[in-house]
Amino acid sequence: WIIGRMQTLGYIDQSMHDEAVAAPITAAYHGADIEVQAPYVAEMIRSELFDNYGENLYTEGLNVYTTLDSAMQTSANIALRNGLLAYSERHGYRGPEAHYDMDALSLDALSSKLKATATYAGLQPALVLETMNQEARVILSSGEEAWLPWTAMSWAQPFKTVNTKGPEPKQASDILTAGDMIRLQQSDDGLRLAQIPEVQGAFIALNPEDGGIRALTGGFSFYLNKFNRAVQAYRQPGSNIKPLLYSYALSHGYTPASVINDAPVVFHDVSLEANWRPENDNGTFGGPTRLREGLYRSRNLISIRLMRALGIKETREFILKFGFEPDKLPENLSLALGSADATPLQVATAYATLANGGFKISPYLIDRVTNIAGETLTQANPAVACANCPERQSEQPSESDSTTTPMETPLALTNAQGQPLAERLLDERTAYLIYDVMKDVIRRGTGRRALVLDRKDLAGKTGTTNEQKDAWFSGFNTQLSATAWVGYDQPTTLGRGEYGGSAALPVWIDFMSDTLNGMPESAPEMPEGITSALIDPESGQLAYPGQNDAIREIFKTEDVPSKVAQSPQQQKQAPTSEQLFR
């Protein structure tokens, strides 16, 4: 009709008309191709832009450039989904999503129900047609039929509670029944029985230099539940907060070799409304313990005694500087064990400070926005760590005063490129010491699973809250800082054996395995004013001459121990209490 009107109005002649009518139709629907799945991020950006542009956001033809790395985002999506699916499998099969009467409904009717069921995070719906010994025949929403082998379903012991499962299945009929609507996951070995996890999680990776968000996912599937746990879920960080407490201690005269007693204690605190008897996770006590060991073993009583010695108010004010909210941090000793409320993004931001040498950064997603003509409307100019910028030379505290609070960077201070310099929260020597101590969390502590990455530049900390309601792992090198959190939306126990090192750390490892592959190691350089010495592992004092079990420790130069540990011979010669008080 249009071509005919064009001829009638004289725009084309008869030959052009005939040629156009005879031409094949090539028109098709055109839409933007999604290059990377980041729906939680997309909604964060839409919300932020709506605050600035209102309804014009949808009609102005804006182009938004983000800080995301598409490869990292894809790795984060896969790592979190796989981690949540693995947790779900460990605790047993919850049964089919629905069950249909195969005799009452035709196969066409069942297929229609199947096609109307959405796929979430790659878990496609399927209908069980029959079971036979250790196999099951299923039909997919595409109409294709498939057989599930025993290896695809043998994991499915019945779920009882998070701590108990039913008997191991012997045949397919112990798991599936004809008419069950189930979920299948495509794996390297083919289709595999799966289930949409009830547990949830979040993952964030940041550029510690300026806070640019490199990857973020706020749950198993945005299309299943749009609640963004990365920025909206306030959870207790547990032991993930301990490195901040230890950093405060290391900036106030403590050393990695300082000894604190890991022994039972009872506190009466009116803010806690009762006597408080804190314990370590395993219920044991280690006695006098060096700070380094206290952190990599995550000993609760050492953290509590440390915070008590440093001062509750002073320590809390220091931790607040890392980006937490005042009304979310308790004003009592329970803060030492991570009883604060924080979002995973806030925790990740705090760890970015540990990764960049001690500078406070702010996370951001939008690098710049341009209009339809390509003109820049907004351009991010975040504060940067820029540790080696010459403009920072005047901000370091005195090397001879280990208790000096790090000077804050003046807000007007910029580098040669005009970028504002981030506030310094830790002096460079304290930042190096806490990094070195946190490396031991992976080398010999609660994060040992990360040794599979075979890298020497990684540091981190696990975190688990009371009754295993929240599981965390946050870790970094100088180029990347990332946090993984796992828990239920309505806080409840994850179950026995589910800790930061078992529930959250595998997510972090999977992400880092992809992201760091082929990336050179990037550990901070040891700053001036740091030295090492051989010490006695029991007392933290200098090792006596010829001590076989001496270990090497690093210190700020002025904090090297002045006392030498007693040798076994000297200990035997020491007077007894009876001799002293005779």
Coordinates of C-alpha atoms in Angstrom, one line a residue:
W1 CA 0.0 0.0 0.0
I2 CA 2.8 2.4 0.9
I3 CA 4.7 1.6 -2.3
G4 CA 1.4 2.2 -4.3
R5 CA 0.9 5.5 -2.6
M6 CA 4.5 6.5 -3.5
Q7 CA 3.7 5.8 -7.1
T8 CA 0.4 7.6 -7.1
L9 CA 2.1 10.7 -5.6
G10 CA 4.9 10.6 -8.1
Y11 CA 7.8 9.7 -5.9
I12 CA 8.5 6.6 -8.0
D13 CA 7.7 5.4 -11.4
Q14 CA 6.1 2.1 -12.5
S15 CA 9.4 0.2 -12.9
M16 CA 10.6 1.3 -9.5
H17 CA 7.2 0.3 -8.0
D18 CA 7.4 -3.2 -9.6
E19 CA 11.0 -3.7 -8.4
A20 CA 10.1 -2.7 -4.9
V21 CA 7.1 -4.9 -4.6
A22 CA 9.0 -7.9 -6.0
A23 CA 11.9 -7.4 -3.5
P24 CA 12.2 -9.9 -0.6
I25 CA 11.1 -8.6 2.8
T26 CA 14.2 -8.1 5.0
A27 CA 12.8 -6.0 7.8
A28 CA 13.1 -7.4 11.3
Y29 CA 12.6 -6.3 14.9
H30 CA 15.7 -4.5 16.1
G31 CA 16.6 -4.2 19.8
A32 CA 19.7 -3.6 21.8
D33 CA 21.8 -6.8 22.3
I34 CA 22.6 -7.4 26.0
E35 CA 26.3 -8.0 26.1
V36 CA 26.6 -8.8 29.8
Q37 CA 24.0 -9.8 32.3
A38 CA 24.0 -7.2 35.1
P39 CA 20.3 -6.5 35.9
Y40 CA 21.0 -5.5 39.6
V41 CA 23.5 -2.9 38.3
A42 CA 21.2 -1.7 35.6
E43 CA 18.5 -1.0 38.2
M44 CA 21.0 0.8 40.5
I45 CA 21.9 3.0 37.5
R46 CA 18.3 3.6 36.4
S47 CA 17.4 4.7 40.0
E48 CA 20.4 7.0 40.3
L49 CA 19.7 8.6 36.9
F50 CA 16.0 9.0 37.7
D51 CA 17.0 11.1 40.7
N52 CA 18.8 13.5 38.3
Y53 CA 16.8 13.4 35.1
G54 CA 13.3 12.3 36.2
E55 CA 11.0 11.0 33.4
N56 CA 13.3 12.6 30.8
L57 CA 15.6 9.7 31.5
Y58 CA 13.5 7.5 29.2
T59 CA 13.3 9.9 26.2
E60 CA 16.6 11.8 26.1
G61 CA 18.6 9.1 24.4
L62 CA 21.3 9.1 27.1
N63 CA 24.4 6.9 26.9
V64 CA 25.7 5.7 30.2
Y65 CA 29.3 4.4 30.6
T66 CA 29.9 2.3 33.8
T67 CA 32.9 1.1 35.7
L68 CA 32.0 -2.5 35.2
D69 CA 34.3 -5.0 33.6
S70 CA 32.1 -7.3 31.5
A71 CA 34.4 -10.4 32.1
M72 CA 34.4 -9.8 35.8
Q73 CA 30.7 -9.3 35.9
T74 CA 30.1 -12.6 34.1
S75 CA 32.5 -14.4 36.5
A76 CA 30.7 -12.9 39.5
N77 CA 27.3 -14.0 38.2
I78 CA 28.5 -17.6 37.7
A79 CA 30.5 -17.8 40.9
L80 CA 27.6 -16.7 43.1
R81 CA 25.0 -18.9 41.3
N82 CA 27.3 -21.9 41.6
G83 CA 28.0 -21.2 45.2
L84 CA 24.4 -21.0 46.1
L85 CA 23.5 -24.1 44.1
A86 CA 26.3 -26.0 45.8
Y87 CA 25.1 -25.0 49.2
S88 CA 21.5 -26.1 48.2
E89 CA 22.8 -29.5 47.1
R90 CA 24.8 -30.0 50.3
H91 CA 21.6 -29.7 52.3
G92 CA 19.4 -32.0 50.3
Y93 CA 16.5 -32.0 47.7
R94 CA 13.4 -30.1 48.7
G95 CA 11.2 -31.8 46.1
P96 CA 9.5 -30.7 42.9
E97 CA 8.2 -27.2 42.4
A98 CA 4.8 -28.6 41.4
H99 CA 3.2 -31.9 40.6
Y100 CA 0.6 -32.6 37.9
D101 CA -1.8 -35.5 37.5
M102 CA -0.6 -37.2 34.3
D103 CA -3.9 -39.0 33.9
A104 CA -6.1 -35.9 34.3
L105 CA -4.2 -33.6 31.9
S106 CA -3.1 -34.2 28.3
L107 CA 0.5 -33.9 27.3
D108 CA -0.4 -30.7 25.4
A109 CA -1.9 -29.2 28.5
L110 CA 1.2 -30.2 30.5
S111 CA 3.5 -28.8 27.9
S112 CA 1.6 -25.5 28.0
K113 CA 2.2 -25.2 31.8
L114 CA 5.8 -26.0 31.2
K115 CA 6.2 -23.3 28.6
A116 CA 4.5 -20.8 30.9
T117 CA 7.2 -21.5 33.6
A118 CA 10.1 -19.1 33.5
T119 CA 13.8 -20.0 33.5
Y120 CA 15.8 -18.5 36.3
A121 CA 19.6 -18.2 36.3
G122 CA 19.8 -20.9 33.7
L123 CA 17.6 -23.4 35.6
Q124 CA 15.1 -24.5 33.0
P125 CA 11.8 -26.2 33.9
A126 CA 11.1 -29.8 32.9
L127 CA 8.4 -32.4 33.4
V128 CA 9.1 -35.9 34.6
L129 CA 7.4 -38.4 32.2
E130 CA 8.6 -41.7 33.8
T131 CA 11.4 -43.2 36.0
M132 CA 13.2 -46.4 35.2
N133 CA 15.8 -47.9 37.6
Q134 CA 18.4 -45.1 37.9
E135 CA 17.1 -43.0 35.0
A136 CA 14.3 -40.6 34.4
R137 CA 12.7 -39.4 31.1
V138 CA 11.8 -35.8 31.0
I139 CA 10.3 -33.3 28.6
L140 CA 11.7 -29.8 28.3
S141 CA 9.8 -26.5 27.6
S142 CA 11.1 -26.7 24.0
G143 CA 9.2 -30.0 23.6
E144 CA 12.4 -32.0 23.4
E145 CA 12.6 -35.1 25.5
A146 CA 15.7 -36.2 27.4
W147 CA 17.0 -38.9 29.8
L148 CA 18.5 -38.0 33.1
P149 CA 21.3 -40.4 34.2
W150 CA 21.9 -41.4 37.8
T151 CA 25.0 -39.1 38.0
A152 CA 22.7 -36.2 37.4
M153 CA 20.4 -36.9 40.4
S154 CA 22.2 -39.2 42.9
W155 CA 23.0 -36.2 45.1
A156 CA 19.3 -35.6 46.0
Q157 CA 18.9 -36.9 49.5
P158 CA 15.6 -35.6 50.9
F159 CA 15.9 -32.2 52.7
K160 CA 14.8 -32.5 56.4
T161 CA 16.3 -29.4 58.0
V162 CA 19.5 -27.4 57.4
N163 CA 21.2 -29.9 59.6
T164 CA 19.7 -33.2 58.6
K165 CA 18.9 -35.1 55.4
G166 CA 16.9 -38.2 54.6
P167 CA 18.4 -41.5 53.4
E168 CA 20.5 -41.7 50.3
P169 CA 18.4 -42.6 47.2
K170 CA 18.9 -46.0 45.5
Q171 CA 16.9 -45.4 42.4
A172 CA 15.3 -42.6 40.4
S173 CA 11.8 -43.3 41.9
D174 CA 13.2 -42.4 45.3
I175 CA 13.7 -38.9 44.0
L176 CA 11.3 -38.2 41.2
T177 CA 7.7 -39.2 40.2
A178 CA 5.9 -38.9 36.9
G179 CA 4.2 -35.5 36.8
D180 CA 6.9 -33.7 38.8
M181 CA 7.8 -30.2 37.6
I182 CA 11.5 -29.9 38.3
R183 CA 14.5 -27.8 37.4
L184 CA 17.5 -28.8 35.3
Q185 CA 20.9 -27.2 35.0
Q186 CA 23.1 -27.5 31.9
S187 CA 26.5 -28.7 33.1
D188 CA 29.6 -29.8 31.3
D189 CA 28.3 -33.4 31.6
G190 CA 24.9 -32.6 30.3
L191 CA 21.6 -31.9 32.1
R192 CA 21.6 -32.1 35.9
L193 CA 18.8 -32.1 38.5
A194 CA 18.8 -28.8 40.3
Q195 CA 16.5 -26.6 42.5
I196 CA 16.1 -22.9 42.9
P197 CA 18.0 -22.1 46.2
E198 CA 16.2 -20.7 49.1
V199 CA 19.5 -19.3 50.4
Q200 CA 20.7 -16.0 48.9
G201 CA 23.9 -14.1 48.5
A202 CA 25.8 -11.1 47.1
F203 CA 29.1 -10.4 45.5
I204 CA 31.0 -7.2 44.9
A205 CA 34.4 -6.5 43.3
L206 CA 36.0 -3.0 43.5
N207 CA 38.9 -1.2 42.1
P208 CA 40.6 -0.2 45.4
E209 CA 42.4 2.7 43.7
D210 CA 39.2 4.8 43.2
G211 CA 36.2 2.7 44.2
G212 CA 35.0 1.8 40.8
I213 CA 32.6 -1.2 40.9
R214 CA 34.0 -3.8 38.6
A215 CA 31.3 -6.4 39.3
L216 CA 28.2 -6.6 41.4
T217 CA 25.4 -9.1 41.8
G218 CA 22.7 -8.9 44.5
G219 CA 21.2 -12.4 44.5
F220 CA 20.6 -15.7 42.7
S221 CA 18.3 -14.1 40.0
F222 CA 17.1 -10.6 39.6
Y223 CA 14.1 -11.9 37.7
L224 CA 13.1 -14.1 40.6
N225 CA 13.6 -11.5 43.3
K226 CA 14.6 -7.9 42.6
F227 CA 15.8 -7.2 46.2
N228 CA 19.5 -6.2 45.8
R229 CA 21.3 -7.7 48.7
A230 CA 24.6 -6.1 47.8
V231 CA 23.3 -2.7 48.7
Q232 CA 20.0 -3.2 50.5
A233 CA 20.6 -6.1 52.9
Y234 CA 21.9 -5.0 56.3
R235 CA 23.7 -8.0 57.8
Q236 CA 26.1 -8.6 60.6
P237 CA 29.7 -8.8 59.2
G238 CA 30.9 -11.1 62.0
S239 CA 34.7 -11.6 61.9
N240 CA 35.0 -9.6 58.7
I241 CA 35.2 -6.5 60.9
K242 CA 38.2 -7.8 62.9
P243 CA 40.9 -6.5 60.5
L244 CA 39.6 -3.0 61.1
L245 CA 40.0 -3.5 64.9
Y246 CA 43.5 -5.0 64.4
S247 CA 44.4 -2.1 62.2
Y248 CA 43.5 0.3 64.9
A249 CA 45.6 -1.7 67.4
L250 CA 48.6 -1.7 65.0
S251 CA 48.4 2.0 64.7
H252 CA 48.5 2.4 68.5
G253 CA 51.6 0.5 69.6
Y254 CA 50.5 -3.1 69.2
T255 CA 52.5 -5.4 66.9
P256 CA 51.8 -8.7 65.1
A257 CA 53.8 -10.3 68.0
S258 CA 51.9 -8.6 70.8
V259 CA 50.5 -11.3 73.1
I260 CA 46.9 -11.3 74.4
N261 CA 45.3 -14.0 76.6
D262 CA 42.8 -16.1 74.8
A263 CA 41.0 -17.2 77.9
P264 CA 37.4 -17.2 79.3
V265 CA 36.0 -13.9 80.5
V266 CA 32.7 -12.6 81.7
F267 CA 31.6 -9.0 81.1
H268 CA 28.7 -7.1 82.7
D269 CA 27.6 -4.4 80.3
V270 CA 24.4 -2.5 80.9
S271 CA 24.0 -2.0 77.2
L272 CA 24.0 -5.8 76.7
E273 CA 21.3 -6.2 79.5
A274 CA 23.0 -9.2 81.0
N275 CA 26.3 -10.9 81.8
W276 CA 28.1 -11.8 78.6
R277 CA 30.3 -14.9 78.3
P278 CA 31.7 -14.7 74.8
E279 CA 33.4 -17.8 73.3
N280 CA 35.4 -18.8 70.3
D281 CA 33.7 -20.6 67.5
N282 CA 35.1 -24.0 68.5
G283 CA 34.5 -23.6 72.2
T284 CA 38.2 -23.8 73.0
F285 CA 40.7 -21.3 74.4
G286 CA 44.3 -20.9 73.3
G287 CA 45.8 -19.0 76.3
P288 CA 48.4 -16.3 75.5
T289 CA 48.3 -15.8 71.8
R290 CA 50.1 -13.4 69.4
L291 CA 48.0 -10.9 67.5
R292 CA 48.9 -12.4 64.1
E293 CA 47.7 -15.9 65.2
G294 CA 44.7 -14.4 66.9
L295 CA 43.5 -12.9 63.5
Y296 CA 44.2 -15.8 61.2
R297 CA 42.6 -18.2 63.7
S298 CA 39.8 -15.7 64.2
R299 CA 39.9 -15.9 68.0
N300 CA 36.9 -13.9 69.4
L301 CA 38.3 -13.4 73.0
I302 CA 41.4 -11.8 71.7
S303 CA 39.4 -9.3 69.7
I304 CA 37.2 -8.5 72.7
R305 CA 40.2 -7.9 75.0
L306 CA 41.9 -5.9 72.3
M307 CA 38.9 -3.6 71.9
R308 CA 38.5 -3.2 75.6
A309 CA 42.1 -2.2 75.9
L310 CA 41.9 0.3 73.0
G311 CA 38.6 1.8 74.2
I312 CA 35.1 1.0 72.9
K313 CA 34.3 4.6 72.0
E314 CA 37.7 5.3 70.3
T315 CA 37.6 2.0 68.3
R316 CA 34.0 2.5 67.2
E317 CA 34.8 6.0 65.9
F318 CA 37.8 4.6 64.0
I319 CA 35.7 1.8 62.4
L320 CA 33.0 4.4 61.4
K321 CA 35.6 6.1 59.2
F322 CA 35.6 3.1 56.8
G323 CA 32.1 3.9 55.6
F324 CA 29.6 2.4 58.0
E325 CA 26.5 4.1 59.4
P326 CA 26.6 5.4 63.0
D327 CA 23.2 4.0 64.0
K328 CA 24.2 0.5 62.7
L329 CA 27.3 0.1 65.0
P330 CA 26.7 -0.9 68.6
E331 CA 28.5 1.0 71.4
N332 CA 29.7 -2.1 73.3
L333 CA 32.2 -4.8 73.1
S334 CA 30.1 -7.0 70.8
L335 CA 31.3 -4.7 68.0
A336 CA 34.6 -6.6 68.2
L337 CA 32.8 -9.7 67.0
G338 CA 31.0 -7.9 64.1
S339 CA 27.6 -7.3 65.7
A340 CA 27.2 -4.2 63.5
D341 CA 24.7 -4.0 60.6
A342 CA 26.3 -3.4 57.2
T343 CA 25.6 -4.0 53.6
P344 CA 28.0 -6.2 51.6
L345 CA 28.9 -3.1 49.6
Q346 CA 29.9 -1.3 52.8
V347 CA 32.1 -4.2 53.8
A348 CA 33.7 -4.4 50.4
T349 CA 34.4 -0.6 50.5
A350 CA 36.1 -1.0 53.9
Y351 CA 38.3 -3.8 52.6
A352 CA 39.3 -1.6 49.6
T353 CA 41.0 0.7 52.1
L354 CA 43.1 -2.3 53.4
A355 CA 43.9 -3.1 49.7
N356 CA 45.0 0.3 48.6
G357 CA 47.4 1.1 51.4
G358 CA 45.0 2.8 53.8
F359 CA 42.9 5.3 51.8
K360 CA 39.2 5.9 52.1
I361 CA 37.4 5.5 48.8
S362 CA 33.8 5.7 47.8
P363 CA 32.2 3.2 45.5
Y364 CA 30.7 4.4 42.2
L365 CA 29.2 2.9 39.1
I366 CA 28.7 5.6 36.6
D367 CA 31.8 6.9 34.9
R368 CA 30.1 9.3 32.5
V369 CA 26.8 10.2 30.8
T370 CA 26.5 11.6 27.3
N371 CA 23.5 12.9 25.4
I372 CA 22.3 11.7 22.0
A373 CA 24.8 14.1 20.3
G374 CA 27.7 12.6 22.2
E375 CA 28.2 15.6 24.5
T376 CA 29.3 14.7 28.1
L377 CA 26.7 15.6 30.6
T378 CA 28.4 14.2 33.7
Q379 CA 31.9 12.9 34.3
A380 CA 32.9 11.0 37.5
N381 CA 35.9 12.4 39.3
P382 CA 36.3 10.1 42.3
A383 CA 38.9 10.6 45.1
V384 CA 41.9 8.3 44.3
A385 CA 44.3 6.6 46.6
C386 CA 47.4 7.5 44.5
A387 CA 49.7 6.4 47.3
N388 CA 52.8 7.5 45.4
C389 CA 51.6 11.0 44.4
P390 CA 54.2 13.6 45.4
E391 CA 51.3 15.7 46.8
R392 CA 51.0 13.2 49.7
Q393 CA 54.5 13.7 51.0
S394 CA 53.4 16.0 53.8
E395 CA 50.6 13.9 55.2
Q396 CA 52.5 11.0 56.8
P397 CA 52.6 10.9 60.6
S398 CA 56.0 10.9 62.3
E399 CA 57.9 7.7 61.8
S400 CA 59.1 7.9 65.5
D401 CA 55.5 8.0 66.9
S402 CA 53.6 4.8 66.4
T403 CA 50.6 6.0 68.2
T404 CA 50.1 9.1 66.1
T405 CA 46.7 9.1 64.4
P406 CA 47.1 9.3 60.6
M407 CA 46.6 12.8 59.3
E408 CA 43.5 13.4 57.2
T409 CA 44.1 14.4 53.6
P410 CA 42.8 18.0 53.0
L411 CA 39.7 17.9 50.9
A412 CA 41.2 20.4 48.4
L413 CA 44.3 18.3 47.8
T414 CA 44.5 17.0 44.2
N415 CA 47.1 15.2 42.1
A416 CA 48.7 16.5 38.9
Q417 CA 45.7 15.2 36.9
G418 CA 43.2 17.2 39.0
Q419 CA 41.9 14.1 40.8
P420 CA 41.0 14.6 44.4
L421 CA 43.2 12.6 46.8
A422 CA 41.4 10.2 49.1
E423 CA 41.6 10.6 52.9
R424 CA 44.2 8.5 54.5
L425 CA 42.9 6.3 57.3
L426 CA 46.0 4.2 57.9
D427 CA 49.6 5.2 57.7
E428 CA 51.5 3.1 55.1
R429 CA 53.3 1.0 57.7
T430 CA 50.2 0.0 59.5
A431 CA 48.5 -0.8 56.2
Y432 CA 51.4 -3.0 55.2
L433 CA 51.4 -4.8 58.6
I434 CA 47.7 -5.7 58.4
Y435 CA 48.1 -6.8 54.8
D436 CA 50.9 -9.2 55.8
V437 CA 48.9 -10.5 58.8
M438 CA 45.8 -11.1 56.6
K439 CA 47.9 -13.1 54.1
D440 CA 48.2 -15.7 56.9
V441 CA 44.4 -16.1 56.9
I442 CA 44.9 -17.7 53.5
R443 CA 48.3 -19.3 54.2
R444 CA 47.5 -21.0 57.4
G445 CA 44.1 -19.8 58.8
T446 CA 40.4 -20.0 58.2
G447 CA 40.8 -19.1 54.5
R448 CA 43.2 -21.9 53.5
R449 CA 40.9 -23.1 50.7
A450 CA 42.2 -20.1 48.7
L451 CA 45.6 -21.7 48.5
V452 CA 44.2 -23.5 45.4
L453 CA 44.7 -20.1 43.6
D454 CA 48.4 -20.6 44.0
R455 CA 49.2 -16.9 44.5
K456 CA 51.3 -15.1 47.1
D457 CA 49.7 -11.7 46.8
L458 CA 46.2 -12.4 48.3
A459 CA 45.0 -11.5 51.8
G460 CA 41.6 -11.7 53.3
K461 CA 39.3 -12.7 56.2
T462 CA 36.4 -15.0 56.7
G463 CA 33.4 -14.0 58.7
T464 CA 30.7 -16.0 60.4
T465 CA 28.0 -14.7 62.8
N466 CA 26.2 -16.4 65.7
E467 CA 24.4 -19.6 64.7
Q468 CA 25.9 -19.4 61.3
K469 CA 23.3 -16.9 60.0
D470 CA 25.8 -15.0 57.8
A471 CA 28.8 -16.2 56.0
W472 CA 31.4 -13.9 54.5
F473 CA 34.8 -13.8 52.8
S474 CA 36.5 -10.6 51.8
G475 CA 39.9 -10.6 50.2
F476 CA 42.2 -8.5 48.0
N477 CA 45.5 -7.7 46.4
T478 CA 46.5 -4.2 45.4
Q479 CA 44.5 -4.3 42.1
L480 CA 41.2 -5.8 43.2
S481 CA 39.1 -6.1 46.4
A482 CA 36.1 -8.4 46.5
T483 CA 33.5 -9.5 49.1
A484 CA 31.1 -12.5 49.1
W485 CA 28.2 -12.9 51.4
V486 CA 25.8 -15.9 51.8
G487 CA 22.7 -16.1 54.0
Y488 CA 18.9 -16.4 54.1
D489 CA 16.8 -13.2 53.5
Q490 CA 15.0 -13.9 56.8
P491 CA 18.1 -14.5 59.0
T492 CA 18.3 -18.1 60.2
T493 CA 21.1 -20.6 60.5
L494 CA 22.8 -21.9 57.5
G495 CA 23.4 -25.1 59.3
R496 CA 26.3 -26.9 61.0
G497 CA 29.5 -26.7 59.2
E498 CA 28.5 -23.7 57.2
Y499 CA 31.0 -20.9 57.9
G500 CA 32.6 -18.1 55.9
G501 CA 35.3 -20.6 54.8
S502 CA 32.8 -23.1 53.5
A503 CA 29.8 -21.1 52.2
A504 CA 31.2 -17.7 51.0
L505 CA 34.9 -18.4 50.3
P506 CA 34.2 -20.9 47.4
V507 CA 32.3 -18.0 45.6
W508 CA 35.3 -15.7 46.1
I509 CA 37.7 -18.4 44.9
D510 CA 35.7 -19.1 41.7
F511 CA 35.6 -15.4 40.9
M512 CA 39.3 -14.8 41.6
S513 CA 40.3 -18.0 39.7
D514 CA 38.7 -16.5 36.5
T515 CA 39.6 -12.9 37.1
L516 CA 43.3 -13.3 38.2
N517 CA 44.1 -15.9 35.5
G518 CA 47.1 -14.5 33.7
M519 CA 47.2 -11.4 35.8
P520 CA 50.7 -10.7 37.4
E521 CA 50.8 -10.8 41.2
S522 CA 50.4 -7.4 42.8
A523 CA 51.5 -7.2 46.5
P524 CA 52.3 -3.9 48.2
E525 CA 56.0 -2.9 48.6
M526 CA 57.4 -2.9 52.1
P527 CA 57.6 0.7 53.1
E528 CA 60.6 2.3 54.9
G529 CA 60.4 2.0 58.7
I530 CA 59.5 -1.7 58.6
T531 CA 62.0 -4.3 59.8
S532 CA 62.0 -8.0 60.7
A533 CA 63.3 -9.9 63.7
L534 CA 63.4 -13.5 65.0
I535 CA 61.0 -13.9 67.9
D536 CA 60.0 -16.6 70.4
P537 CA 56.5 -17.8 69.2
E538 CA 55.2 -18.2 72.7
S539 CA 56.1 -14.9 74.3
G540 CA 56.5 -12.6 71.2
Q541 CA 59.8 -11.5 72.6
L542 CA 63.1 -11.6 70.7
A543 CA 64.4 -15.2 70.2
Y544 CA 67.2 -16.2 72.5
P545 CA 70.5 -17.2 70.8
G546 CA 70.2 -20.6 69.1
Q547 CA 66.5 -20.9 69.5
N548 CA 65.3 -23.7 67.2
D549 CA 61.6 -22.8 67.0
A550 CA 62.2 -19.1 66.4
I551 CA 60.0 -17.4 63.8
R552 CA 60.5 -14.3 61.8
E553 CA 58.1 -11.4 62.4
I554 CA 57.9 -7.8 60.9
F555 CA 57.6 -4.7 63.0
K556 CA 57.6 -0.9 62.8
T557 CA 61.2 -0.1 63.5
E558 CA 60.5 1.5 66.8
D559 CA 58.2 -1.3 67.9
V560 CA 60.8 -4.2 67.7
P561 CA 60.6 -6.0 71.1
S562 CA 63.3 -5.0 73.5
K563 CA 63.3 -8.1 75.7
V564 CA 64.8 -11.4 74.9
A565 CA 62.9 -14.6 75.7
Q566 CA 64.3 -16.9 78.3
S567 CA 65.9 -20.1 77.2
P568 CA 64.7 -23.4 78.7
Q569 CA 67.9 -23.4 80.9
Q570 CA 67.1 -19.9 82.2
Q571 CA 63.5 -20.9 82.9
K572 CA 64.7 -23.9 85.0
Q573 CA 67.0 -21.5 86.9
A574 CA 64.3 -19.0 87.6
P575 CA 63.2 -18.8 91.3
T576 CA 59.9 -20.4 92.2
S577 CA 57.1 -18.5 93.9
E578 CA 57.9 -20.3 97.2
Q579 CA 61.5 -19.1 97.0
L580 CA 60.4 -15.6 96.2
F581 CA 57.9 -15.3 99.0
R582 CA 59.7 -17.4 101.7

